[in-house]
PDB file of C-alpha atoms in Angstrom:
ATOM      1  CA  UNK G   4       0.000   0.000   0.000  1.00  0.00           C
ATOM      2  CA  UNK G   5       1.399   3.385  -0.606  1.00  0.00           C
ATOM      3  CA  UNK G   6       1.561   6.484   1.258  1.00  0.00           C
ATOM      4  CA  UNK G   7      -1.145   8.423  -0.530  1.00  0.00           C
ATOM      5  CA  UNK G   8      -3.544   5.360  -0.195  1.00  0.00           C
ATOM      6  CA  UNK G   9      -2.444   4.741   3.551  1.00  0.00           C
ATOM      7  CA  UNK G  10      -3.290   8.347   4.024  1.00  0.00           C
ATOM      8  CA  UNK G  11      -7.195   8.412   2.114  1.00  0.00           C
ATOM      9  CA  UNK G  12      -7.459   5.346   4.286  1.00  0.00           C
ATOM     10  CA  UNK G  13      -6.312   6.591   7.530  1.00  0.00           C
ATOM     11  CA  UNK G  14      -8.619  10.170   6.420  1.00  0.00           C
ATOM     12  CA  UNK G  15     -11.640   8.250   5.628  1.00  0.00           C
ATOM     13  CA  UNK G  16     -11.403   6.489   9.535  1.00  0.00           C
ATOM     14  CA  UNK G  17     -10.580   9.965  10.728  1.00  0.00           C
ATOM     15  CA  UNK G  18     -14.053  11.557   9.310  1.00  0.00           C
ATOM     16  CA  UNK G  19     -15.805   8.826  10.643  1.00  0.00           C
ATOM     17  CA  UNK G  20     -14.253   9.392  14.132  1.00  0.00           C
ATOM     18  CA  UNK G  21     -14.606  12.793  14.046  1.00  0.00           C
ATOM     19  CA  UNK G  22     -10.839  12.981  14.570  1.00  0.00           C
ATOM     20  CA  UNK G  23      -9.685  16.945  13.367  1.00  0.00           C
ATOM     21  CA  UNK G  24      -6.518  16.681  14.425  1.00  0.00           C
ATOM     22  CA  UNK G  25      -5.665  14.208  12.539  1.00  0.00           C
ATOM     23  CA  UNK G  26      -7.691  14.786   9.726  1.00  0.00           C
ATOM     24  CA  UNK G  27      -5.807  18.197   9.499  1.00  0.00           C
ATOM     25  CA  UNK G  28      -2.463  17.039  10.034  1.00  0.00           C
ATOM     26  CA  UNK G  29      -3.301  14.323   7.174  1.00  0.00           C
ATOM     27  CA  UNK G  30      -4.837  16.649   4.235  1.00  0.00           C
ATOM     28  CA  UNK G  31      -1.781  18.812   5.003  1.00  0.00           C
ATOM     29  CA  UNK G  32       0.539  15.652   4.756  1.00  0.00           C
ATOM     30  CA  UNK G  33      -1.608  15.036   1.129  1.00  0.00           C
ATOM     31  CA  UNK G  34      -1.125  18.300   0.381  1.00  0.00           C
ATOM     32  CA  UNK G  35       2.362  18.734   0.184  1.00  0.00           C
ATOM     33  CA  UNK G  36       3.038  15.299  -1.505  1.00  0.00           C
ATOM     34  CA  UNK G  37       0.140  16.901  -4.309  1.00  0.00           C
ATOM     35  CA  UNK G  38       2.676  20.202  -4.454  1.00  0.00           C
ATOM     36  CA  UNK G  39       5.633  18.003  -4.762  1.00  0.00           C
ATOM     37  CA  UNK G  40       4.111  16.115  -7.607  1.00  0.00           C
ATOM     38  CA  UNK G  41       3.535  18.829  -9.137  1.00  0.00           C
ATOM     39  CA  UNK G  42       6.592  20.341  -8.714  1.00  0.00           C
ATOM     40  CA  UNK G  43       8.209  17.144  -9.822  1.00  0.00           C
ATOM     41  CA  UNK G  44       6.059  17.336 -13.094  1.00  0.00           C
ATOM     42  CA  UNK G  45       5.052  13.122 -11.775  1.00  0.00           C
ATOM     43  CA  UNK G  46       1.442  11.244 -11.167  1.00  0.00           C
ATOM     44  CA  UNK G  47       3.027   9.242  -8.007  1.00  0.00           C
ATOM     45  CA  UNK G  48       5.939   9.984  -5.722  1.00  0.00           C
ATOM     46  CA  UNK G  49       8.282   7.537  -5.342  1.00  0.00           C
ATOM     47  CA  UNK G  50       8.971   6.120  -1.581  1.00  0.00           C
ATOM     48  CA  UNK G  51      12.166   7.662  -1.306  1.00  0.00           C
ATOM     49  CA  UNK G  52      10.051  11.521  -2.112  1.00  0.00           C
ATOM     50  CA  UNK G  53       7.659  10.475  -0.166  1.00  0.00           C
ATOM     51  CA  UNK G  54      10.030  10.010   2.931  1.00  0.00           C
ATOM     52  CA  UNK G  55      11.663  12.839   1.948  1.00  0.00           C
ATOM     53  CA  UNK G  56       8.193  14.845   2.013  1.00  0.00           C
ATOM     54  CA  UNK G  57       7.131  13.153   5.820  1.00  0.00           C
ATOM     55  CA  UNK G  58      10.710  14.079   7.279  1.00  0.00           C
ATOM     56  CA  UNK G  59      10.260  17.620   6.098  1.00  0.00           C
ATOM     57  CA  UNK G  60       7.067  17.816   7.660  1.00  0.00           C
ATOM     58  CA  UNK G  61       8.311  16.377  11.040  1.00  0.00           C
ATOM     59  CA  UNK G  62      11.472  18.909  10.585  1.00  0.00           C
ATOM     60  CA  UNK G  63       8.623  22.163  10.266  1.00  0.00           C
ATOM     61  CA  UNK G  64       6.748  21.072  13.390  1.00  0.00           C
ATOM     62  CA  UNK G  65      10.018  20.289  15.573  1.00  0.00           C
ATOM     63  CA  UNK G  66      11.504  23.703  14.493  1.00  0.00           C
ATOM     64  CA  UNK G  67       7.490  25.241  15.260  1.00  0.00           C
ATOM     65  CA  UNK G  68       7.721  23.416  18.401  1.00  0.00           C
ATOM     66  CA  UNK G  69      10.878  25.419  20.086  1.00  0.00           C
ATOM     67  CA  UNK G  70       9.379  28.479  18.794  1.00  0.00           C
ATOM     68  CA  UNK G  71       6.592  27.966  20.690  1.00  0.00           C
ATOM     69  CA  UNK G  72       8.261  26.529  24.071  1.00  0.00           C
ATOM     70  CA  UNK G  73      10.662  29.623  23.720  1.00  0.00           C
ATOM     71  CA  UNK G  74       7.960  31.834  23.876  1.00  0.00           C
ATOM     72  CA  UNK G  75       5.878  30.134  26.778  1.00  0.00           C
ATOM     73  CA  UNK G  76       2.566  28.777  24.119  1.00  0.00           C
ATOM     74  CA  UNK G  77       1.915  25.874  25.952  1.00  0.00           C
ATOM     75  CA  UNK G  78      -1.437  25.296  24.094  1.00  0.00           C
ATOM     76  CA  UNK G  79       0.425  25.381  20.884  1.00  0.00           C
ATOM     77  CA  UNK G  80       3.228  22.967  21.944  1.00  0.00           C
ATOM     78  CA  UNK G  81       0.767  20.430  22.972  1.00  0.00           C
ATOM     79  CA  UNK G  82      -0.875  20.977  19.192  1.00  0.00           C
ATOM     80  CA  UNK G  83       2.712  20.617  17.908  1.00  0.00           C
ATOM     81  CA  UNK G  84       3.709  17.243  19.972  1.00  0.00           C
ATOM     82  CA  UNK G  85       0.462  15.785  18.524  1.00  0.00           C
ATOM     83  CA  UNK G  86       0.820  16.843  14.998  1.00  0.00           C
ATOM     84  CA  UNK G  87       4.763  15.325  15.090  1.00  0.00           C
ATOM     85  CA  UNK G  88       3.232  12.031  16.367  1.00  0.00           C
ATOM     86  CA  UNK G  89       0.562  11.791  13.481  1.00  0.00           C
ATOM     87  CA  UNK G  90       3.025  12.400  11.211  1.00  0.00           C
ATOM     88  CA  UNK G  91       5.877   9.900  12.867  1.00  0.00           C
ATOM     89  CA  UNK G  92       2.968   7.504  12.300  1.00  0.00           C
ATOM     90  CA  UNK G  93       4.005   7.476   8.525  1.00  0.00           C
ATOM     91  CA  UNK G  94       7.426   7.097   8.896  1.00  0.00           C
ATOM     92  CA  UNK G  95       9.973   3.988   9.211  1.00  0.00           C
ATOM     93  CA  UNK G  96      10.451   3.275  12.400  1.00  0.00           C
ATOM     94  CA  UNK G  97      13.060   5.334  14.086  1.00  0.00           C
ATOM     95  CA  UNK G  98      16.860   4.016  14.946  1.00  0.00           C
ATOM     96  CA  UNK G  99      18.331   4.033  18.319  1.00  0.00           C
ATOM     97  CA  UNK G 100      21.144   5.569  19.341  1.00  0.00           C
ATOM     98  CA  UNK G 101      23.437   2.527  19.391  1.00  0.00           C
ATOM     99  CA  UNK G 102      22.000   1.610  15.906  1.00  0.00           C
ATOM    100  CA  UNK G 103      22.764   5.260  14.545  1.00  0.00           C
ATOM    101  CA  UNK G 104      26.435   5.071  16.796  1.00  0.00           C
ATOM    102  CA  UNK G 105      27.375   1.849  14.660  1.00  0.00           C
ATOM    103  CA  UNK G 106      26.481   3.345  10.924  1.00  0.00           C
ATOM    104  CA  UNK G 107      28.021   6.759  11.764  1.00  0.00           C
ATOM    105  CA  UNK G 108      31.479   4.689  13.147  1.00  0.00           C
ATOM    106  CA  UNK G 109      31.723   2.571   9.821  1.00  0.00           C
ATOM    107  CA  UNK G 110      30.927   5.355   7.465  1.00  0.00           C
ATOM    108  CA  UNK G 111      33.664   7.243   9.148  1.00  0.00           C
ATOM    109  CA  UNK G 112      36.232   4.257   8.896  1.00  0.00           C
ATOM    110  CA  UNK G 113      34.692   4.231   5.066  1.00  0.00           C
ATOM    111  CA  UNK G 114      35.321   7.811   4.327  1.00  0.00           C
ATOM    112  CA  UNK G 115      38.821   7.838   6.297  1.00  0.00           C
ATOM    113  CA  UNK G 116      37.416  11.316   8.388  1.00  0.00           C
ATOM    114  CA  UNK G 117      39.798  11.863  11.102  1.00  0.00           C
ATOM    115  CA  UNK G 118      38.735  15.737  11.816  1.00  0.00           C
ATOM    116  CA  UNK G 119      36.058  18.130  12.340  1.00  0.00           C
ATOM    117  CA  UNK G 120      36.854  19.237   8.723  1.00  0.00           C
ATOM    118  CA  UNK G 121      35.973  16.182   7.286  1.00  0.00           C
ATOM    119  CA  UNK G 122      32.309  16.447   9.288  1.00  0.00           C
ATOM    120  CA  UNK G 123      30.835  17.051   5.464  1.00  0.00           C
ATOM    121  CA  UNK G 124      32.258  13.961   3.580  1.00  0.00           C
ATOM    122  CA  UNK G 125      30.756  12.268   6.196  1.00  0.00           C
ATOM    123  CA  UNK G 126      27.528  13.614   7.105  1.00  0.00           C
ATOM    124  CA  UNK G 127      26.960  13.110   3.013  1.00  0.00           C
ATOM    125  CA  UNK G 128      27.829   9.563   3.139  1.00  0.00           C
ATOM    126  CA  UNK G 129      25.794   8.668   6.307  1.00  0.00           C
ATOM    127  CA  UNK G 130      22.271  11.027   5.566  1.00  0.00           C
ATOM    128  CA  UNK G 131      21.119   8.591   2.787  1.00  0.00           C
ATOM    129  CA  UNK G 132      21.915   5.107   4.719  1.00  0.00           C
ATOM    130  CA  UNK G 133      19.369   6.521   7.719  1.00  0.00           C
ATOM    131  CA  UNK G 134      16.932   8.779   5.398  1.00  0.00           C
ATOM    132  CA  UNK G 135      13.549   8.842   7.611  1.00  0.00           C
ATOM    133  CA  UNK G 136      14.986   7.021  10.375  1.00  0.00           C
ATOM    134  CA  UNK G 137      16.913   9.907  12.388  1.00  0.00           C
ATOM    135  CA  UNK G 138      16.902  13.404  12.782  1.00  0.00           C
ATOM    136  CA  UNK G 139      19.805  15.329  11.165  1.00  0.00           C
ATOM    137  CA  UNK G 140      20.639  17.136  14.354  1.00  0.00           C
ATOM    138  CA  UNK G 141      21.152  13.842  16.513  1.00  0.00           C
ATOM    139  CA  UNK G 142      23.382  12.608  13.230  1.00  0.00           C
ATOM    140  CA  UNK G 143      25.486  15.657  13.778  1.00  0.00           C
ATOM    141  CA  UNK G 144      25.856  15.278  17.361  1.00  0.00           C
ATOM    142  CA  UNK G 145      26.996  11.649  16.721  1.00  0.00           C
ATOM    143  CA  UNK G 146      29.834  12.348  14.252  1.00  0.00           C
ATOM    144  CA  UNK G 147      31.145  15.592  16.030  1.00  0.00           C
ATOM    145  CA  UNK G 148      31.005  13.385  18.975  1.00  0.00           C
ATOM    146  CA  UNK G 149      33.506  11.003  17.261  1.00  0.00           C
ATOM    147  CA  UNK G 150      35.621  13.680  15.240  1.00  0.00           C
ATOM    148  CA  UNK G 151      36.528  15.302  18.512  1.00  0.00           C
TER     149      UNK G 151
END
């Protein structure tokens, strides 16, 4: 089943339920993979865009999220934390932290980095092994971590 079907599914179930939280969050997901289409000059996405759409979405409401923490919303943050899960619904699941640890240590044995200068070749080498299944910041934690 792909993504676009998965979501007029899961958007169906949510009008029944009377669900508009997630009925928003979804047409919004929709929407954006309709712009990207578009964009694309395509009919279907392929599951790589598609990721590619989901983790931008996450990325917007995470940023949205400290926005609105930094400037004391609290009914807004609670909106955000719920729209991030809907979406993280529609993603692969997530690594852990050992799992991400062990990919960033052999791409930087693979790409020979021995310096903080070398954070690029390797950052590059490592974002499309984990695409959808970490966020960039904890990546680039990781690998300064072990460049130090």
């Amino acid at each position: 089943m792909s993504l676009l079907e998965k979501l007029n599914e899961d958007m169906k179930q949510a009008m029944k339920n009377r669900d508009k939280e997630t009925l928003g969050v979804i047409r919004m997901i929709k929407a954006s993979i309709q712009n990207e289409s578009i964009k694309l000059g395509k009919d279907t996405l392929t599951e790589d865009e598609d990721l590619t759409i989901l983790s931008r979405e996450v990325k917007q409401r995470k940023d949205s999220l400290q926005e609105f923490k930094s400037a004391g919303r609290d009914d807004l943050v609670k909106k955000m934390e719920t729209e991030i899960s809907i979406v993280q619904r529609y993603m692969p699941e997530q690594l852990s932290e050992g799992e991400l640890s062990e990919i960033i240590q052999q791409t930087i044995q693979e790409v020979n980095a021995t310096t903080k200068k070398d954070m690029g070749k390797v950052m590059s080498a490592v974002m499309p092994k984990v695409k959808g299944k970490a966020d960039g910041s904890q990546i680039k934690d990781i690998v300064l971590k072990y460049l130090n």
